[in-house]
Amino acid sequence: MRFCCRNDSKRLLKKLTVTVILFMAGMLCFAQNSERFKQRLEWKIDNSVLEYKIEIIDSSGKTIESISTDKGFVELSLTPGSYRYKIYAYDLLGREAVTTNWIPFDILVANQPAIVHGQNLEGLEEDGKTLELDVNIAGITQDSIVELVSENGRKKIKGSLILGTGAEAAVSTGAGAGLAASETHNAVKARFNDVPQGNWKLVVTNPSGLSNESEVFEVRDILKEQRIAAEKEEKERLAREKKEREEAEKLAKELAKKAEEERIAREKAAKEEAERLAKEKAEREAKEKAFQEELDRIANERKQKEEEKRQEAIKIVEKQIEERIERERIEKEREEERRAEEERLALEAELREQEEAERLALEDEEESERERKEQEKAERRAAWQNYDRKFAVTPGAGIALQLYNGGLFNDFVEVSLNNFDLALTDRIDFLPVHTKSLRFGMEASLLYTTMKSTNNYYTLNFTVINGHGDLVFRVAPGKKKKFWIQFKGGAGLMVFRETLDYLGNYADNKEKKVIDYGYIEAGGGLSFVMNPTNLLALEIGADFHNVFMTNANIGLLAPYIGLGIRF
């Protein structure tokens, strides 16, 4: 890639005009071997110029090259990075005539492509000429070239690459056409036209001259071979079907003949079987008739005997009924006497029970009154103990640990990550949303801490006051609801007061300085809350605050412990 920059000449001498044209070549050509890749800075020579001075500075403004030459170019060997250069032209009298503006340029790292292609056999497309390879080529840059090289190296075919974004770029205009010089992409396909069958390898070369090649693979017209094989298989299938059809017809005729013979034999056997069954039926009916006559005779004899037994049983039952009636009469007379006695005893017992019931009712009424008063007292006590306390005020103390400060205090105070400062805290919680084991609401908190540094000249104090609002989510891991895990997050305002007191001789000439400033902050925290009683709450946790400043951010981690009151 070439970079070309032009600056208008300035008439510094009466008759001397120099037009400077700058060319930067090889900006992509720097790798581990600096002798292999050189950068060349060229310009158009003016015959009225005696000498040129080229000054090159890096991104920090440090001068790294200052070269004088009477030629129209200089050769450089710079490491990758961003630079600027300026050219001074001196006339034939050695005086400075023309100076260009500072012109930026970049030195980029040369990239060697990396090829991943694991196929030993590739097939041509349906036209028998086009070859499209599935590959993974990393490090593709502008003007990269892809080629198919025969195994003996005598024949080469240029192709095109398809980048990972799906955009295809022809090799003739660069595989990375449309990319910036510093961009590298991955190619996922390589396409070639008019490719004969044979053994080939894939070669990719970047503009820097770095290249890479794949293992040798075979290219064949697989689709054509598959079509020929399919036609042959179709002919063999048709021949097999014809032979199977002829054998099936022959077998069907033989089966039909055999089935007819079997049908005639079955009809003859069926006729003989019917005659045999008719003869057996006549014999069986004669036997059944004789057997039925014998059964009728036996049944009549059994019926006659049963009737005689029934008459005897009737006489026995009549006698038993008379005896039962006599017993029932006697038992009835005894039952009436017993019932009269029971009624007398029941009346006496009822009178005694009525008197006892009246006494017990009076005692129950007195006991109920006592229980009612005790119940009301217990309900008032339970209502106080189980009251849903949604507010809590929790003062506490902790430390303020500076995780990072973006260099804010480095000009005044030596601040390190191990700087711990005492902090006072106060929190007001309001959790209106209650479920069985969850609480949700909001919290307002206040953090106060100071940071101090003293030397021989002054004492610097930073007073930090942070007002913060959070959304709070609290969950109870157990069933007793005595221990809670609390998550919170929100934003607030961090106010700093900077006080500078001068010491010694400086105190006479310097006035005490006080500066107040504030910044928006955001953060969150995690804490553990324990409720030992219904009124007390013990909270242990840590909050993180990120202060959004103009040129730097401050990160504070504030562990704390607090004891509060719930109401």
JSON list of N, CA, C and O in Angstrom, two decimals, residues 79-105:
[
{"chain": "A", "resi": 79, "resn": "THR", "atom": "N", "xyz": [10.11, 0.30, 14.03]},
{"chain": "A", "resi": 79, "resn": "THR", "atom": "CA", "xyz": [9.24, -0.71, 14.65]},
{"chain": "A", "resi": 79, "resn": "THR", "atom": "C", "xyz": [7.78, -0.32, 14.41]},
{"chain": "A", "resi": 79, "resn": "THR", "atom": "O", "xyz": [7.48, 0.83, 14.13]},
{"chain": "A", "resi": 80, "resn": "PRO", "atom": "N", "xyz": [6.87, -1.26, 14.53]},
{"chain": "A", "resi": 80, "resn": "PRO", "atom": "CA", "xyz": [5.45, -0.92, 14.32]},
{"chain": "A", "resi": 80, "resn": "PRO", "atom": "C", "xyz": [4.98, 0.15, 15.29]},
{"chain": "A", "resi": 80, "resn": "PRO", "atom": "O", "xyz": [5.33, 0.15, 16.46]},
{"chain": "A", "resi": 81, "resn": "GLY", "atom": "N", "xyz": [4.18, 1.08, 14.78]},
{"chain": "A", "resi": 81, "resn": "GLY", "atom": "CA", "xyz": [3.65, 2.15, 15.62]},
{"chain": "A", "resi": 81, "resn": "GLY", "atom": "C", "xyz": [3.20, 3.33, 14.79]},
{"chain": "A", "resi": 81, "resn": "GLY", "atom": "O", "xyz": [3.19, 3.29, 13.55]},
{"chain": "A", "resi": 82, "resn": "SER", "atom": "N", "xyz": [2.78, 4.43, 15.45]},
{"chain": "A", "resi": 82, "resn": "SER", "atom": "CA", "xyz": [2.33, 5.65, 14.78]},
{"chain": "A", "resi": 82, "resn": "SER", "atom": "C", "xyz": [3.44, 6.70, 14.85]},
{"chain": "A", "resi": 82, "resn": "SER", "atom": "O", "xyz": [4.04, 6.91, 15.92]},
{"chain": "A", "resi": 83, "resn": "TYR", "atom": "N", "xyz": [3.72, 7.39, 13.70]},
{"chain": "A", "resi": 83, "resn": "TYR", "atom": "CA", "xyz": [4.81, 8.36, 13.62]},
{"chain": "A", "resi": 83, "resn": "TYR", "atom": "C", "xyz": [4.31, 9.58, 12.84]},
{"chain": "A", "resi": 83, "resn": "TYR", "atom": "O", "xyz": [3.26, 9.57, 12.20]},
{"chain": "A", "resi": 84, "resn": "ARG", "atom": "N", "xyz": [5.11, 10.65, 12.92]},
{"chain": "A", "resi": 84, "resn": "ARG", "atom": "CA", "xyz": [4.92, 11.84, 12.08]},
{"chain": "A", "resi": 84, "resn": "ARG", "atom": "C", "xyz": [6.28, 12.28, 11.56]},
{"chain": "A", "resi": 84, "resn": "ARG", "atom": "O", "xyz": [7.31, 12.06, 12.22]},
{"chain": "A", "resi": 85, "resn": "TYR", "atom": "N", "xyz": [6.30, 12.90, 10.34]},
{"chain": "A", "resi": 85, "resn": "TYR", "atom": "CA", "xyz": [7.58, 13.34, 9.78]},
{"chain": "A", "resi": 85, "resn": "TYR", "atom": "C", "xyz": [7.40, 14.73, 9.16]},
{"chain": "A", "resi": 85, "resn": "TYR", "atom": "O", "xyz": [6.31, 15.16, 8.81]},
{"chain": "A", "resi": 86, "resn": "LYS", "atom": "N", "xyz": [8.56, 15.44, 9.04]},
{"chain": "A", "resi": 86, "resn": "LYS", "atom": "CA", "xyz": [8.60, 16.77, 8.44]},
{"chain": "A", "resi": 86, "resn": "LYS", "atom": "C", "xyz": [9.88, 16.87, 7.61]},
{"chain": "A", "resi": 86, "resn": "LYS", "atom": "O", "xyz": [10.93, 16.35, 8.01]},
{"chain": "A", "resi": 87, "resn": "ILE", "atom": "N", "xyz": [9.78, 17.51, 6.43]},
{"chain": "A", "resi": 87, "resn": "ILE", "atom": "CA", "xyz": [10.94, 17.66, 5.54]},
{"chain": "A", "resi": 87, "resn": "ILE", "atom": "C", "xyz": [11.30, 19.15, 5.44]},
{"chain": "A", "resi": 87, "resn": "ILE", "atom": "O", "xyz": [10.42, 19.99, 5.18]},
{"chain": "A", "resi": 88, "resn": "TYR", "atom": "N", "xyz": [12.60, 19.42, 5.66]},
{"chain": "A", "resi": 88, "resn": "TYR", "atom": "CA", "xyz": [13.14, 20.77, 5.52]},
{"chain": "A", "resi": 88, "resn": "TYR", "atom": "C", "xyz": [13.98, 20.81, 4.23]},
{"chain": "A", "resi": 88, "resn": "TYR", "atom": "O", "xyz": [14.83, 19.92, 4.00]},
{"chain": "A", "resi": 89, "resn": "ALA", "atom": "N", "xyz": [13.76, 21.81, 3.37]},
{"chain": "A", "resi": 89, "resn": "ALA", "atom": "CA", "xyz": [14.55, 21.98, 2.12]},
{"chain": "A", "resi": 89, "resn": "ALA", "atom": "C", "xyz": [15.44, 23.22, 2.27]},
{"chain": "A", "resi": 89, "resn": "ALA", "atom": "O", "xyz": [14.98, 24.28, 2.69]},
{"chain": "A", "resi": 90, "resn": "TYR", "atom": "N", "xyz": [16.75, 23.05, 1.94]},
{"chain": "A", "resi": 90, "resn": "TYR", "atom": "CA", "xyz": [17.73, 24.13, 2.03]},
{"chain": "A", "resi": 90, "resn": "TYR", "atom": "C", "xyz": [18.17, 24.51, 0.61]},
{"chain": "A", "resi": 90, "resn": "TYR", "atom": "O", "xyz": [18.46, 23.64, -0.23]},
{"chain": "A", "resi": 91, "resn": "ASP", "atom": "N", "xyz": [18.23, 25.83, 0.34]},
{"chain": "A", "resi": 91, "resn": "ASP", "atom": "CA", "xyz": [18.60, 26.29, -1.02]},
{"chain": "A", "resi": 91, "resn": "ASP", "atom": "C", "xyz": [20.10, 26.16, -1.23]},
{"chain": "A", "resi": 91, "resn": "ASP", "atom": "O", "xyz": [20.85, 25.64, -0.40]},
{"chain": "A", "resi": 92, "resn": "LEU", "atom": "N", "xyz": [20.54, 26.63, -2.40]},
{"chain": "A", "resi": 92, "resn": "LEU", "atom": "CA", "xyz": [21.96, 26.48, -2.78]},
{"chain": "A", "resi": 92, "resn": "LEU", "atom": "C", "xyz": [22.88, 27.27, -1.87]},
{"chain": "A", "resi": 92, "resn": "LEU", "atom": "O", "xyz": [24.11, 27.01, -1.83]},
{"chain": "A", "resi": 93, "resn": "LEU", "atom": "N", "xyz": [22.35, 28.22, -1.11]},
{"chain": "A", "resi": 93, "resn": "LEU", "atom": "CA", "xyz": [23.18, 28.99, -0.18]},
{"chain": "A", "resi": 93, "resn": "LEU", "atom": "C", "xyz": [23.17, 28.38, 1.22]},
{"chain": "A", "resi": 93, "resn": "LEU", "atom": "O", "xyz": [23.74, 28.95, 2.15]},
{"chain": "A", "resi": 94, "resn": "GLY", "atom": "N", "xyz": [22.48, 27.23, 1.39]},
{"chain": "A", "resi": 94, "resn": "GLY", "atom": "CA", "xyz": [22.44, 26.56, 2.68]},
{"chain": "A", "resi": 94, "resn": "GLY", "atom": "C", "xyz": [21.39, 27.11, 3.61]},
{"chain": "A", "resi": 94, "resn": "GLY", "atom": "O", "xyz": [21.39, 26.80, 4.81]},
{"chain": "A", "resi": 95, "resn": "ARG", "atom": "N", "xyz": [20.46, 27.95, 3.09]},
{"chain": "A", "resi": 95, "resn": "ARG", "atom": "CA", "xyz": [19.41, 28.51, 3.93]},
{"chain": "A", "resi": 95, "resn": "ARG", "atom": "C", "xyz": [18.12, 27.69, 3.82]},
{"chain": "A", "resi": 95, "resn": "ARG", "atom": "O", "xyz": [17.85, 27.14, 2.75]},
{"chain": "A", "resi": 96, "resn": "GLU", "atom": "N", "xyz": [17.37, 27.65, 4.91]},
{"chain": "A", "resi": 96, "resn": "GLU", "atom": "CA", "xyz": [16.11, 26.90, 4.90]},
{"chain": "A", "resi": 96, "resn": "GLU", "atom": "C", "xyz": [15.09, 27.60, 4.01]},
{"chain": "A", "resi": 96, "resn": "GLU", "atom": "O", "xyz": [14.77, 28.75, 4.22]},
{"chain": "A", "resi": 97, "resn": "ALA", "atom": "N", "xyz": [14.57, 26.88, 3.02]},
{"chain": "A", "resi": 97, "resn": "ALA", "atom": "CA", "xyz": [13.69, 27.48, 2.03]},
{"chain": "A", "resi": 97, "resn": "ALA", "atom": "C", "xyz": [12.24, 27.03, 2.22]},
{"chain": "A", "resi": 97, "resn": "ALA", "atom": "O", "xyz": [11.33, 27.84, 2.19]},
{"chain": "A", "resi": 98, "resn": "VAL", "atom": "N", "xyz": [12.00, 25.75, 2.38]},
{"chain": "A", "resi": 98, "resn": "VAL", "atom": "CA", "xyz": [10.64, 25.21, 2.46]},
{"chain": "A", "resi": 98, "resn": "VAL", "atom": "C", "xyz": [10.60, 24.18, 3.59]},
{"chain": "A", "resi": 98, "resn": "VAL", "atom": "O", "xyz": [11.53, 23.38, 3.73]},
{"chain": "A", "resi": 99, "resn": "THR", "atom": "N", "xyz": [9.51, 24.21, 4.38]},
{"chain": "A", "resi": 99, "resn": "THR", "atom": "CA", "xyz": [9.29, 23.21, 5.44]},
{"chain": "A", "resi": 99, "resn": "THR", "atom": "C", "xyz": [7.85, 22.69, 5.31]},
{"chain": "A", "resi": 99, "resn": "THR", "atom": "O", "xyz": [6.91, 23.47, 5.22]},
{"chain": "A", "resi": 100, "resn": "THR", "atom": "N", "xyz": [7.72, 21.38, 5.28]},
{"chain": "A", "resi": 100, "resn": "THR", "atom": "CA", "xyz": [6.37, 20.80, 5.22]},
{"chain": "A", "resi": 100, "resn": "THR", "atom": "C", "xyz": [5.72, 20.79, 6.60]},
{"chain": "A", "resi": 100, "resn": "THR", "atom": "O", "xyz": [6.39, 21.00, 7.61]},
{"chain": "A", "resi": 101, "resn": "ASN", "atom": "N", "xyz": [4.41, 20.55, 6.64]},
{"chain": "A", "resi": 101, "resn": "ASN", "atom": "CA", "xyz": [3.73, 20.33, 7.91]},
{"chain": "A", "resi": 101, "resn": "ASN", "atom": "C", "xyz": [4.06, 18.94, 8.45]},
{"chain": "A", "resi": 101, "resn": "ASN", "atom": "O", "xyz": [4.62, 18.10, 7.72]},
{"chain": "A", "resi": 102, "resn": "TRP", "atom": "N", "xyz": [3.73, 18.71, 9.72]},
{"chain": "A", "resi": 102, "resn": "TRP", "atom": "CA", "xyz": [3.90, 17.35, 10.28]},
{"chain": "A", "resi": 102, "resn": "TRP", "atom": "C", "xyz": [2.87, 16.42, 9.61]},
{"chain": "A", "resi": 102, "resn": "TRP", "atom": "O", "xyz": [1.69, 16.70, 9.61]},
{"chain": "A", "resi": 103, "resn": "ILE", "atom": "N", "xyz": [3.34, 15.31, 9.08]},
{"chain": "A", "resi": 103, "resn": "ILE", "atom": "CA", "xyz": [2.49, 14.37, 8.33]},
{"chain": "A", "resi": 103, "resn": "ILE", "atom": "C", "xyz": [2.50, 13.03, 9.07]},
{"chain": "A", "resi": 103, "resn": "ILE", "atom": "O", "xyz": [3.56, 12.46, 9.31]},
{"chain": "A", "resi": 104, "resn": "PRO", "atom": "N", "xyz": [1.32, 12.51, 9.48]},
{"chain": "A", "resi": 104, "resn": "PRO", "atom": "CA", "xyz": [1.29, 11.25, 10.22]},
{"chain": "A", "resi": 104, "resn": "PRO", "atom": "C", "xyz": [1.38, 10.04, 9.28]},
{"chain": "A", "resi": 104, "resn": "PRO", "atom": "O", "xyz": [0.97, 10.09, 8.13]},
{"chain": "A", "resi": 105, "resn": "PHE", "atom": "N", "xyz": [1.93, 8.94, 9.81]},
{"chain": "A", "resi": 105, "resn": "PHE", "atom": "CA", "xyz": [1.92, 7.66, 9.09]},
{"chain": "A", "resi": 105, "resn": "PHE", "atom": "C", "xyz": [2.06, 6.55, 10.12]},
{"chain": "A", "resi": 105, "resn": "PHE", "atom": "O", "xyz": [2.48, 6.78, 11.26]}
]
